[in-house]
Tab-separated table of C-alpha atoms in Angstrom:
chain	number	residue	atom	x	y	z
A	4	MET	CA	-5.166	-30.988	-16.634
A	5	SER	CA	-4.269	-30.974	-12.932
A	6	SER	CA	-6.661	-32.118	-10.218
A	7	ARG	CA	-6.526	-28.622	-8.683
A	8	TYR	CA	-7.656	-27.066	-11.975
A	9	VAL	CA	-10.474	-29.601	-12.332
A	10	ARG	CA	-11.589	-28.908	-8.755
A	11	LEU	CA	-11.621	-25.154	-9.396
A	12	LEU	CA	-13.682	-25.664	-12.564
A	13	ALA	CA	-16.236	-27.597	-10.529
A	14	GLU	CA	-16.346	-25.142	-7.615
A	15	CYS	CA	-15.994	-21.795	-9.389
A	16	ILE	CA	-19.246	-20.663	-10.939
A	17	PRO	CA	-19.340	-16.954	-11.877
A	18	ASP	CA	-21.972	-15.020	-9.951
A	19	HIS	CA	-23.092	-12.137	-12.151
A	20	ASP	CA	-24.698	-9.352	-10.127
A	21	TYR	CA	-24.780	-6.321	-12.389
A	22	PHE	CA	-26.186	-3.998	-9.710
A	23	THR	CA	-23.261	-4.796	-7.404
A	24	ASP	CA	-20.799	-4.466	-10.285
A	25	VAL	CA	-22.084	-1.030	-11.301
A	26	LEU	CA	-22.211	0.109	-7.670
A	27	THR	CA	-18.625	-1.057	-7.089
A	28	ALA	CA	-17.382	0.677	-10.247
A	29	LEU	CA	-19.102	3.954	-9.354
A	30	LEU	CA	-17.806	3.814	-5.779
A	31	SER	CA	-14.246	3.114	-6.928
A	32	VAL	CA	-14.291	6.107	-9.270
A	33	GLY	CA	-16.017	8.222	-6.628
A	34	LEU	CA	-13.429	7.204	-4.047
A	35	ILE	CA	-10.600	8.488	-6.240
A	36	ILE	CA	-12.456	11.722	-6.984
A	37	SER	CA	-13.294	12.263	-3.306
A	38	TYR	CA	-9.636	12.086	-2.230
A	39	LEU	CA	-8.380	14.437	-4.958
A	40	PRO	CA	-9.551	17.645	-3.182
A	41	GLN	CA	-7.702	16.620	-0.014
A	42	HIS	CA	-4.472	15.725	-1.791
A	43	TYR	CA	-4.647	18.839	-3.970
A	44	ARG	CA	-5.363	21.056	-0.965
A	45	ILE	CA	-2.284	19.853	0.939
A	46	VAL	CA	-0.022	20.299	-2.100
A	47	ARG	CA	-1.473	23.709	-3.038
A	48	LYS	CA	-1.251	25.063	0.510
A	49	GLN	CA	2.201	23.479	0.941
A	50	SER	CA	1.086	22.578	4.456
A	51	SER	CA	-0.522	19.651	6.267
A	52	GLU	CA	-1.244	21.711	9.381
A	53	GLY	CA	-4.559	20.773	10.941
A	54	PHE	CA	-4.171	16.990	10.774
A	55	SER	CA	-3.829	14.936	13.912
A	56	PRO	CA	-0.972	12.397	13.570
A	57	LEU	CA	-3.038	9.928	15.606
A	58	PHE	CA	-5.894	10.313	13.107
A	59	LEU	CA	-3.554	9.322	10.285
A	60	LEU	CA	-1.976	6.462	12.259
A	61	LEU	CA	-5.292	4.899	13.219
A	62	GLY	CA	-6.756	5.485	9.759
A	63	ALA	CA	-3.804	3.863	8.000
A	64	THR	CA	-3.738	0.834	10.303
A	65	GLY	CA	-7.536	0.494	10.263
A	66	SER	CA	-7.757	0.617	6.464
A	67	ALA	CA	-4.932	-1.948	6.196
A	68	SER	CA	-6.793	-4.332	8.522
A	69	GLY	CA	-9.996	-3.823	6.531
A	70	MET	CA	-8.257	-4.536	3.235
A	71	LEU	CA	-6.638	-7.721	4.556
A	72	ASN	CA	-9.967	-8.838	6.044
A	73	MET	CA	-11.542	-8.497	2.598
A	74	ILE	CA	-8.730	-10.513	1.019
A	75	VAL	CA	-9.092	-13.301	3.605
A	76	MET	CA	-12.890	-13.448	3.307
A	77	GLN	CA	-12.797	-13.573	-0.509
A	78	TRP	CA	-9.618	-15.594	-0.979
A	79	GLY	CA	-11.511	-18.625	-2.236
A	80	VAL	CA	-13.300	-16.455	-4.803
A	81	LEU	CA	-10.061	-14.736	-5.815
A	82	LYS	CA	-8.415	-18.079	-6.598
A	83	CYS	CA	-11.152	-18.715	-9.157
A	84	CYS	CA	-9.390	-16.198	-11.411
A	85	ASP	CA	-7.211	-19.158	-12.460
A	86	VAL	CA	-10.191	-20.556	-14.402
A	87	TYR	CA	-12.258	-17.399	-15.026
A	88	SER	CA	-12.141	-15.197	-18.091
A	89	PRO	CA	-10.508	-11.758	-17.587
A	90	ALA	CA	-13.938	-10.102	-17.410
A	91	ASP	CA	-15.237	-12.580	-14.811
A	92	CYS	CA	-12.024	-12.222	-12.810
A	93	LEU	CA	-12.295	-8.417	-12.774
A	94	GLU	CA	-15.895	-8.718	-11.607
A	95	THR	CA	-14.799	-11.105	-8.854
A	96	VAL	CA	-11.987	-8.941	-7.475
A	97	GLY	CA	-14.053	-5.736	-7.579
A	98	GLY	CA	-14.605	-5.681	-3.825
A	99	VAL	CA	-10.918	-6.169	-3.063
A	100	ILE	CA	-9.973	-3.425	-5.545
A	101	GLN	CA	-12.467	-1.093	-3.896
A	102	VAL	CA	-11.123	-1.650	-0.372
A	103	GLY	CA	-7.537	-1.607	-1.644
A	104	LEU	CA	-8.147	1.810	-3.202
A	105	GLN	CA	-9.411	3.087	0.139
A	106	TRP	CA	-6.203	1.920	1.817
A	107	ALA	CA	-3.894	3.298	-0.895
A	108	LEU	CA	-5.545	6.726	-1.111
A	109	PHE	CA	-5.542	7.185	2.656
A	110	ASN	CA	-1.856	6.271	2.798
A	111	ILE	CA	-1.118	8.873	0.121
A	112	THR	CA	-2.637	11.398	2.538
A	113	GLN	CA	-0.294	10.084	5.236
A	114	ILE	CA	2.713	10.488	2.922
A	115	LEU	CA	1.691	14.030	1.927
A	116	TYR	CA	1.265	14.866	5.608
A	117	MET	CA	4.901	13.972	6.251
A	118	ILE	CA	6.214	15.701	3.114
A	119	TYR	CA	4.344	18.957	3.770
A	120	PHE	CA	4.614	19.000	7.551
A	121	PRO	CA	4.933	22.734	8.439
A	122	ALA	CA	8.625	23.653	8.617
A	123	HIS	CA	8.070	26.064	11.508
A	124	LEU	CA	6.632	23.212	13.589
A	125	LYS	CA	9.471	20.718	13.037
A	126	TYR	CA	12.127	22.113	15.356
A	127	VAL	CA	12.057	23.832	18.723
A	128	VAL	CA	12.665	27.595	18.566
A	129	ALA	CA	15.062	28.826	21.253
A	130	ARG	CA	15.807	32.431	22.151
A	131	THR	CA	19.160	34.092	22.706
A	132	SER	CA	19.906	36.300	25.698
A	133	GLU	CA	18.824	39.262	23.537
A	134	GLY	CA	15.481	37.568	22.884
A	135	VAL	CA	16.226	36.756	19.233
A	136	PRO	CA	14.496	33.510	18.109
A	137	VAL	CA	16.930	30.829	16.884
A	138	LYS	CA	16.003	27.407	15.503
A	139	SER	CA	17.575	24.519	17.368
A	140	ARG	CA	18.201	20.959	16.141
A	141	ALA	CA	15.805	19.543	18.716
A	142	LYS	CA	12.630	18.147	17.133
A	143	THR	CA	9.264	19.311	18.402
A	144	SER	CA	7.067	16.743	20.113
A	145	SER	CA	4.560	16.803	17.235
A	146	TRP	CA	7.234	16.165	14.579
A	147	SER	CA	8.856	13.391	16.631
A	148	LEU	CA	5.443	11.793	17.186
A	149	SER	CA	4.657	11.953	13.465
A	150	ILE	CA	7.927	10.202	12.556
A	151	THR	CA	7.396	7.494	15.171
A	152	LEU	CA	3.801	6.840	14.121
A	153	SER	CA	4.813	6.581	10.460
A	154	TRP	CA	7.182	3.749	11.376
A	155	VAL	CA	4.391	2.108	13.387
A	156	VAL	CA	2.130	2.196	10.301
A	157	LEU	CA	4.803	0.530	8.151
A	158	ILE	CA	5.610	-2.184	10.704
A	159	HIS	CA	1.895	-2.854	11.290
A	160	VAL	CA	1.043	-3.437	7.631
A	161	LEU	CA	4.132	-5.629	7.079
A	162	LEU	CA	3.359	-7.769	10.133
A	163	GLU	CA	-0.332	-8.245	9.301
A	164	THR	CA	0.475	-9.006	5.654
A	165	PHE	CA	3.023	-11.636	6.717
A	166	VAL	CA	0.574	-13.389	9.086
A	167	THR	CA	-2.197	-13.267	6.464
A	168	ALA	CA	0.053	-14.785	3.800
A	169	ILE	CA	1.114	-17.623	6.123
A	170	LEU	CA	-2.476	-18.493	7.091
A	171	LEU	CA	-3.782	-18.326	3.515
A	172	SER	CA	-1.030	-20.614	2.253
A	173	THR	CA	-1.653	-23.257	4.939
A	174	SER	CA	-5.459	-23.187	5.319
A	175	PRO	CA	-8.186	-24.673	3.092
A	176	HIS	CA	-10.805	-22.377	1.592
A	177	SER	CA	-13.713	-22.622	-0.837
A	178	PRO	CA	-15.205	-19.968	-3.171
A	179	ASP	CA	-18.457	-19.764	-1.205
A	180	GLY	CA	-16.648	-19.461	2.142
A	181	SER	CA	-18.138	-22.696	3.484
A	182	ARG	CA	-14.702	-24.304	3.849
A	183	ARG	CA	-12.343	-22.141	5.877
A	184	SER	CA	-10.076	-23.136	8.758
A	185	GLU	CA	-10.849	-22.026	12.303
A	186	GLN	CA	-7.546	-20.142	12.468
A	187	LEU	CA	-8.417	-18.233	9.299
A	188	GLU	CA	-11.905	-17.434	10.611
A	189	LEU	CA	-10.456	-16.094	13.860
A	190	TRP	CA	-7.855	-14.046	11.994
A	191	ALA	CA	-10.479	-12.565	9.655
A	192	THR	CA	-12.678	-11.669	12.635
A	193	PHE	CA	-9.705	-10.075	14.395
A	194	LEU	CA	-8.878	-8.011	11.304
A	195	GLY	CA	-12.474	-6.862	10.849
A	196	VAL	CA	-13.147	-6.009	14.492
A	197	SER	CA	-9.786	-4.275	14.954
A	198	SER	CA	-10.457	-2.261	11.807
A	199	GLY	CA	-13.807	-1.078	13.185
A	200	VAL	CA	-12.309	-0.224	16.582
A	201	LEU	CA	-9.399	1.644	14.981
A	202	VAL	CA	-11.815	3.693	12.876
A	203	VAL	CA	-13.738	4.730	16.006
A	204	LEU	CA	-10.479	5.652	17.731
A	205	GLN	CA	-9.214	7.299	14.537
A	206	TYR	CA	-11.825	10.028	14.383
A	207	GLY	CA	-11.731	10.741	18.118
A	208	PRO	CA	-8.294	12.477	18.085
A	209	GLN	CA	-9.069	14.357	14.848
A	210	ILE	CA	-12.433	15.610	16.123
A	211	TRP	CA	-10.797	16.725	19.381
A	212	HIS	CA	-7.850	18.299	17.512
A	213	THR	CA	-10.141	20.231	15.147
A	214	TYR	CA	-12.393	21.255	18.034
A	215	ASN	CA	-9.449	22.716	19.958
A	216	MET	CA	-7.934	24.455	16.905
A	217	ARG	CA	-11.232	26.194	16.064
A	218	LEU	CA	-9.969	26.064	12.467
A	219	VAL	CA	-10.508	23.856	9.414
A	220	GLY	CA	-6.774	23.738	8.671
A	221	ALA	CA	-5.761	21.418	5.820
A	222	LEU	CA	-8.913	19.279	6.092
A	223	SER	CA	-10.998	19.177	2.916
A	224	ILE	CA	-14.735	19.770	3.353
A	225	PRO	CA	-15.534	18.717	-0.272
A	226	MET	CA	-13.815	15.367	0.377
A	227	MET	CA	-15.914	14.735	3.484
A	228	LEU	CA	-19.105	15.791	1.688
A	229	MET	CA	-18.476	13.027	-0.851
A	230	GLN	CA	-17.106	10.372	1.486
A	231	THR	CA	-19.730	10.570	4.245
A	232	PRO	CA	-22.637	9.226	2.134
A	233	GLY	CA	-20.170	7.172	0.096
A	234	GLY	CA	-19.171	5.219	3.208
A	235	PHE	CA	-22.689	3.841	3.633
A	236	ALA	CA	-22.879	2.979	-0.074
A	237	MET	CA	-19.531	1.179	0.151
A	238	ALA	CA	-20.797	-0.882	3.082
A	239	LEU	CA	-23.805	-1.913	0.966
A	240	SER	CA	-21.619	-2.987	-1.950
A	241	ILE	CA	-19.504	-5.171	0.370
A	242	ILE	CA	-22.606	-6.729	1.975
A	243	LEU	CA	-23.702	-7.854	-1.501
A	244	ARG	CA	-20.337	-9.539	-2.180
A	245	PRO	CA	-20.111	-13.352	-1.752
A	246	GLY	CA	-18.092	-14.685	1.172
A	247	THR	CA	-18.230	-11.500	3.267
A	248	ASN	CA	-19.817	-10.907	6.675
A	249	TRP	CA	-20.290	-8.066	9.162
A	250	THR	CA	-16.562	-7.887	9.912
A	251	SER	CA	-15.965	-6.755	6.313
A	252	TRP	CA	-18.391	-3.804	6.180
A	253	LEU	CA	-18.444	-2.663	9.834
A	254	GLN	CA	-15.566	-0.186	9.465
A	255	PHE	CA	-17.248	1.701	6.618
A	256	VAL	CA	-20.489	2.280	8.519
A	257	VAL	CA	-18.574	3.453	11.593
A	258	ALA	CA	-16.268	5.682	9.507
A	259	ALA	CA	-19.189	7.345	7.723
A	260	GLY	CA	-20.912	8.103	11.030
A	261	MET	CA	-17.782	9.532	12.660
A	262	GLN	CA	-16.858	11.513	9.556
A	263	SER	CA	-20.280	13.178	9.586
A	264	ILE	CA	-19.443	14.552	13.054
A	265	LEU	CA	-16.095	15.913	11.817
A	266	LEU	CA	-17.783	17.398	8.744
A	267	THR	CA	-20.355	19.210	10.880
A	268	LEU	CA	-17.591	20.616	13.082
A	269	CYS	CA	-15.584	21.857	10.077
A	270	ILE	CA	-18.634	23.591	8.607
A	271	CYS	CA	-19.211	25.367	11.938
A	272	TRP	CA	-15.593	26.558	12.033
A	273	LYS	CA	-15.808	27.647	8.380
A	274	VAL	CA	-18.735	29.915	9.227
A	275	ARG	CA	-16.832	31.236	12.243
A	276	GLN	CA	-13.713	31.938	10.163
A	277	LYS	CA	-15.722	33.927	7.644
A	278	ARG	CA	-17.170	36.087	10.401
A	279	LEU	CA	-13.749	36.661	12.003
A	280	GLN	CA	-12.161	37.351	8.591
A	281	ILE	CA	-9.445	34.706	8.991
A	282	ASP	CA	-8.393	31.896	6.664
A	283	ASP	CA	-8.379	28.157	7.359
A	284	PHE	CA	-5.060	28.455	9.211
A	285	GLY	CA	-6.036	31.449	11.378
A	286	ARG	CA	-4.236	34.124	9.352
A	287	PRO	CA	-6.053	37.478	8.929
A	288	LEU	CA	-7.507	37.880	5.450
A	289	PRO	CA	-6.298	40.896	3.423
A	290	PRO	CA	-8.596	43.928	3.848
A	291	SER	CA	-11.097	44.607	1.100
A	292	VAL	CA	-11.366	48.351	0.392
A	293	MET	CA	-14.567	49.470	-1.312
A	294	ILE	CA	-15.021	52.899	-2.926
A	295	THR	CA	-18.621	54.164	-2.795
A	296	ALA	CA	-20.204	57.202	-4.417
A	297	ALA	CA	-20.028	59.119	-1.143
A	298	SER	CA	-16.356	58.263	-0.631
A	299	PRO	CA	-13.487	60.545	-1.661
A	300	ALA	CA	-12.003	59.972	-5.090
A	301	PRO	CA	-9.543	57.058	-5.379
A	302	ASP	CA	-6.724	59.456	-6.276
A	303	GLU	CA	-6.605	60.724	-2.684
A	304	PRO	CA	-3.995	58.406	-1.117
A	305	ALA	CA	-4.453	59.718	2.420
A	306	SER	CA	-8.156	58.768	2.459
A	307	VAL	CA	-7.478	55.333	1.006
A	308	GLN	CA	-4.738	54.729	3.552
A	309	ALA	CA	-7.090	55.802	6.334
A	310	ARG	CA	-9.700	53.300	5.186
A	311	ILE	CA	-7.094	50.514	5.037
A	312	GLU	CA	-5.961	51.313	8.563
A	313	ALA	CA	-9.562	51.333	9.741
A	314	ALA	CA	-10.139	47.923	8.155
A	315	MET	CA	-7.001	46.579	9.806
A	316	ASP	CA	-8.131	47.962	13.153
A	317	GLU	CA	-11.233	45.770	12.935
A	318	ARG	CA	-8.900	42.764	12.906
A	319	ALA	CA	-6.731	44.045	15.708
A	320	PRO	CA	-8.238	41.566	18.233
A	321	LEU	CA	-6.621	38.758	16.178
A	322	LEU	CA	-3.171	40.278	16.551
A	323	GLY	CA	-0.901	40.469	19.544
A	324	PRO	CA	2.250	42.494	20.112
A	325	ASN	CA	4.313	43.194	16.980
A	326	GLY	CA	1.483	41.884	14.802
A	327	VAL	CA	1.864	38.252	15.933
A	328	ARG	CA	-1.368	36.263	15.627
A	329	VAL	CA	-2.867	35.173	18.915
A	330	ASN	CA	-4.537	31.803	19.392
A	331	PRO	CA	-7.631	31.892	17.109
A	332	ALA	CA	-9.262	29.264	19.309
A	333	GLN	CA	-9.938	32.033	21.847
A	334	PRO	CA	-10.406	35.260	19.839
A	335	ILE	CA	-10.884	38.553	21.660
A	336	ASP	CA	-13.790	40.821	20.840
A	337	GLN	CA	-13.699	44.613	20.628
A	338	ASP	CA	-14.394	44.934	24.354
A	339	GLY	CA	-11.283	42.921	25.184
A	340	LYS	CA	-13.240	39.836	26.310
A	341	LYS	CA	-12.527	36.283	25.129
A	342	ARG	CA	-15.236	34.744	23.027
A	343	ARG	CA	-16.610	31.392	24.104
A	344	TRP	CA	-16.397	28.120	22.149
A	345	TRP	CA	-19.961	28.429	20.880
A	346	TRP	CA	-19.120	31.664	19.068
A	347	PHE	CA	-19.187	30.455	15.445
A	348	GLY	CA	-19.380	33.996	14.056
């Protein structure tokens, strides 16, 4: 029996906290369920329009920093798996699994964003001398930015993982966190603080982007309804974990607060869309024709056609020349005046 194994047996004493274990398990399952509506929505709509690429960049880098912070802070506890039973080991790594899930699920959103980036927004549309639109090979600024930021996300996580691995392999650590090198403490603090700052910066561009679009787009309201309170619960579960400090749970409190602002904004735009009879991407909804007792019989095509045209006329302010949709962020009312930003209906 090696001296390292004997030392781990002496230092590693399982800390059974069933409340924390149940909370972590419920949050992990809830985290997966909460992301499913967003992933399904992007795939079903075949579009990721409505996302800010900066939101995804900052979210991916922030969640990576948070995950690595959790690994650093609990590394001494994680090494106890060498002497723990499988059940005790699973209980020990619950916090890391929870934060790792957050990182993985958010990065799936990033991948889906790139896969389902709207085709009509990828390349610049030029016009011939006759005014006929022709797609060029020049990328739009938004598509070029999305590609660049995706590479930044990959390089960031590889670089931080490399530095973390080097420091963990060369620094002492104990299960209770009492023995940890100064370099490792500074690195863990950097990861935690940068994660919190990135989360604050993450929601800023998305809130501004959604505010300017005046549309929900591909954002999932059900996901945010689950994740906003879940963020505070996740922070609590991390606080109860051994070896963690404020740098480990800060990002979740900040994210939940910022996400509540985005959720409120999306609900306001949802109400506005319903009143304007447009969908989440600003397209006019198909007219609903109702036949009442006082209406002509449905076998009179001219009357039905007249009612359809009348219904379409009510949406005329949303259409420009040749039926092209105008900017839904500044709809025009029946008097020809632009509605202000506070017009939710």
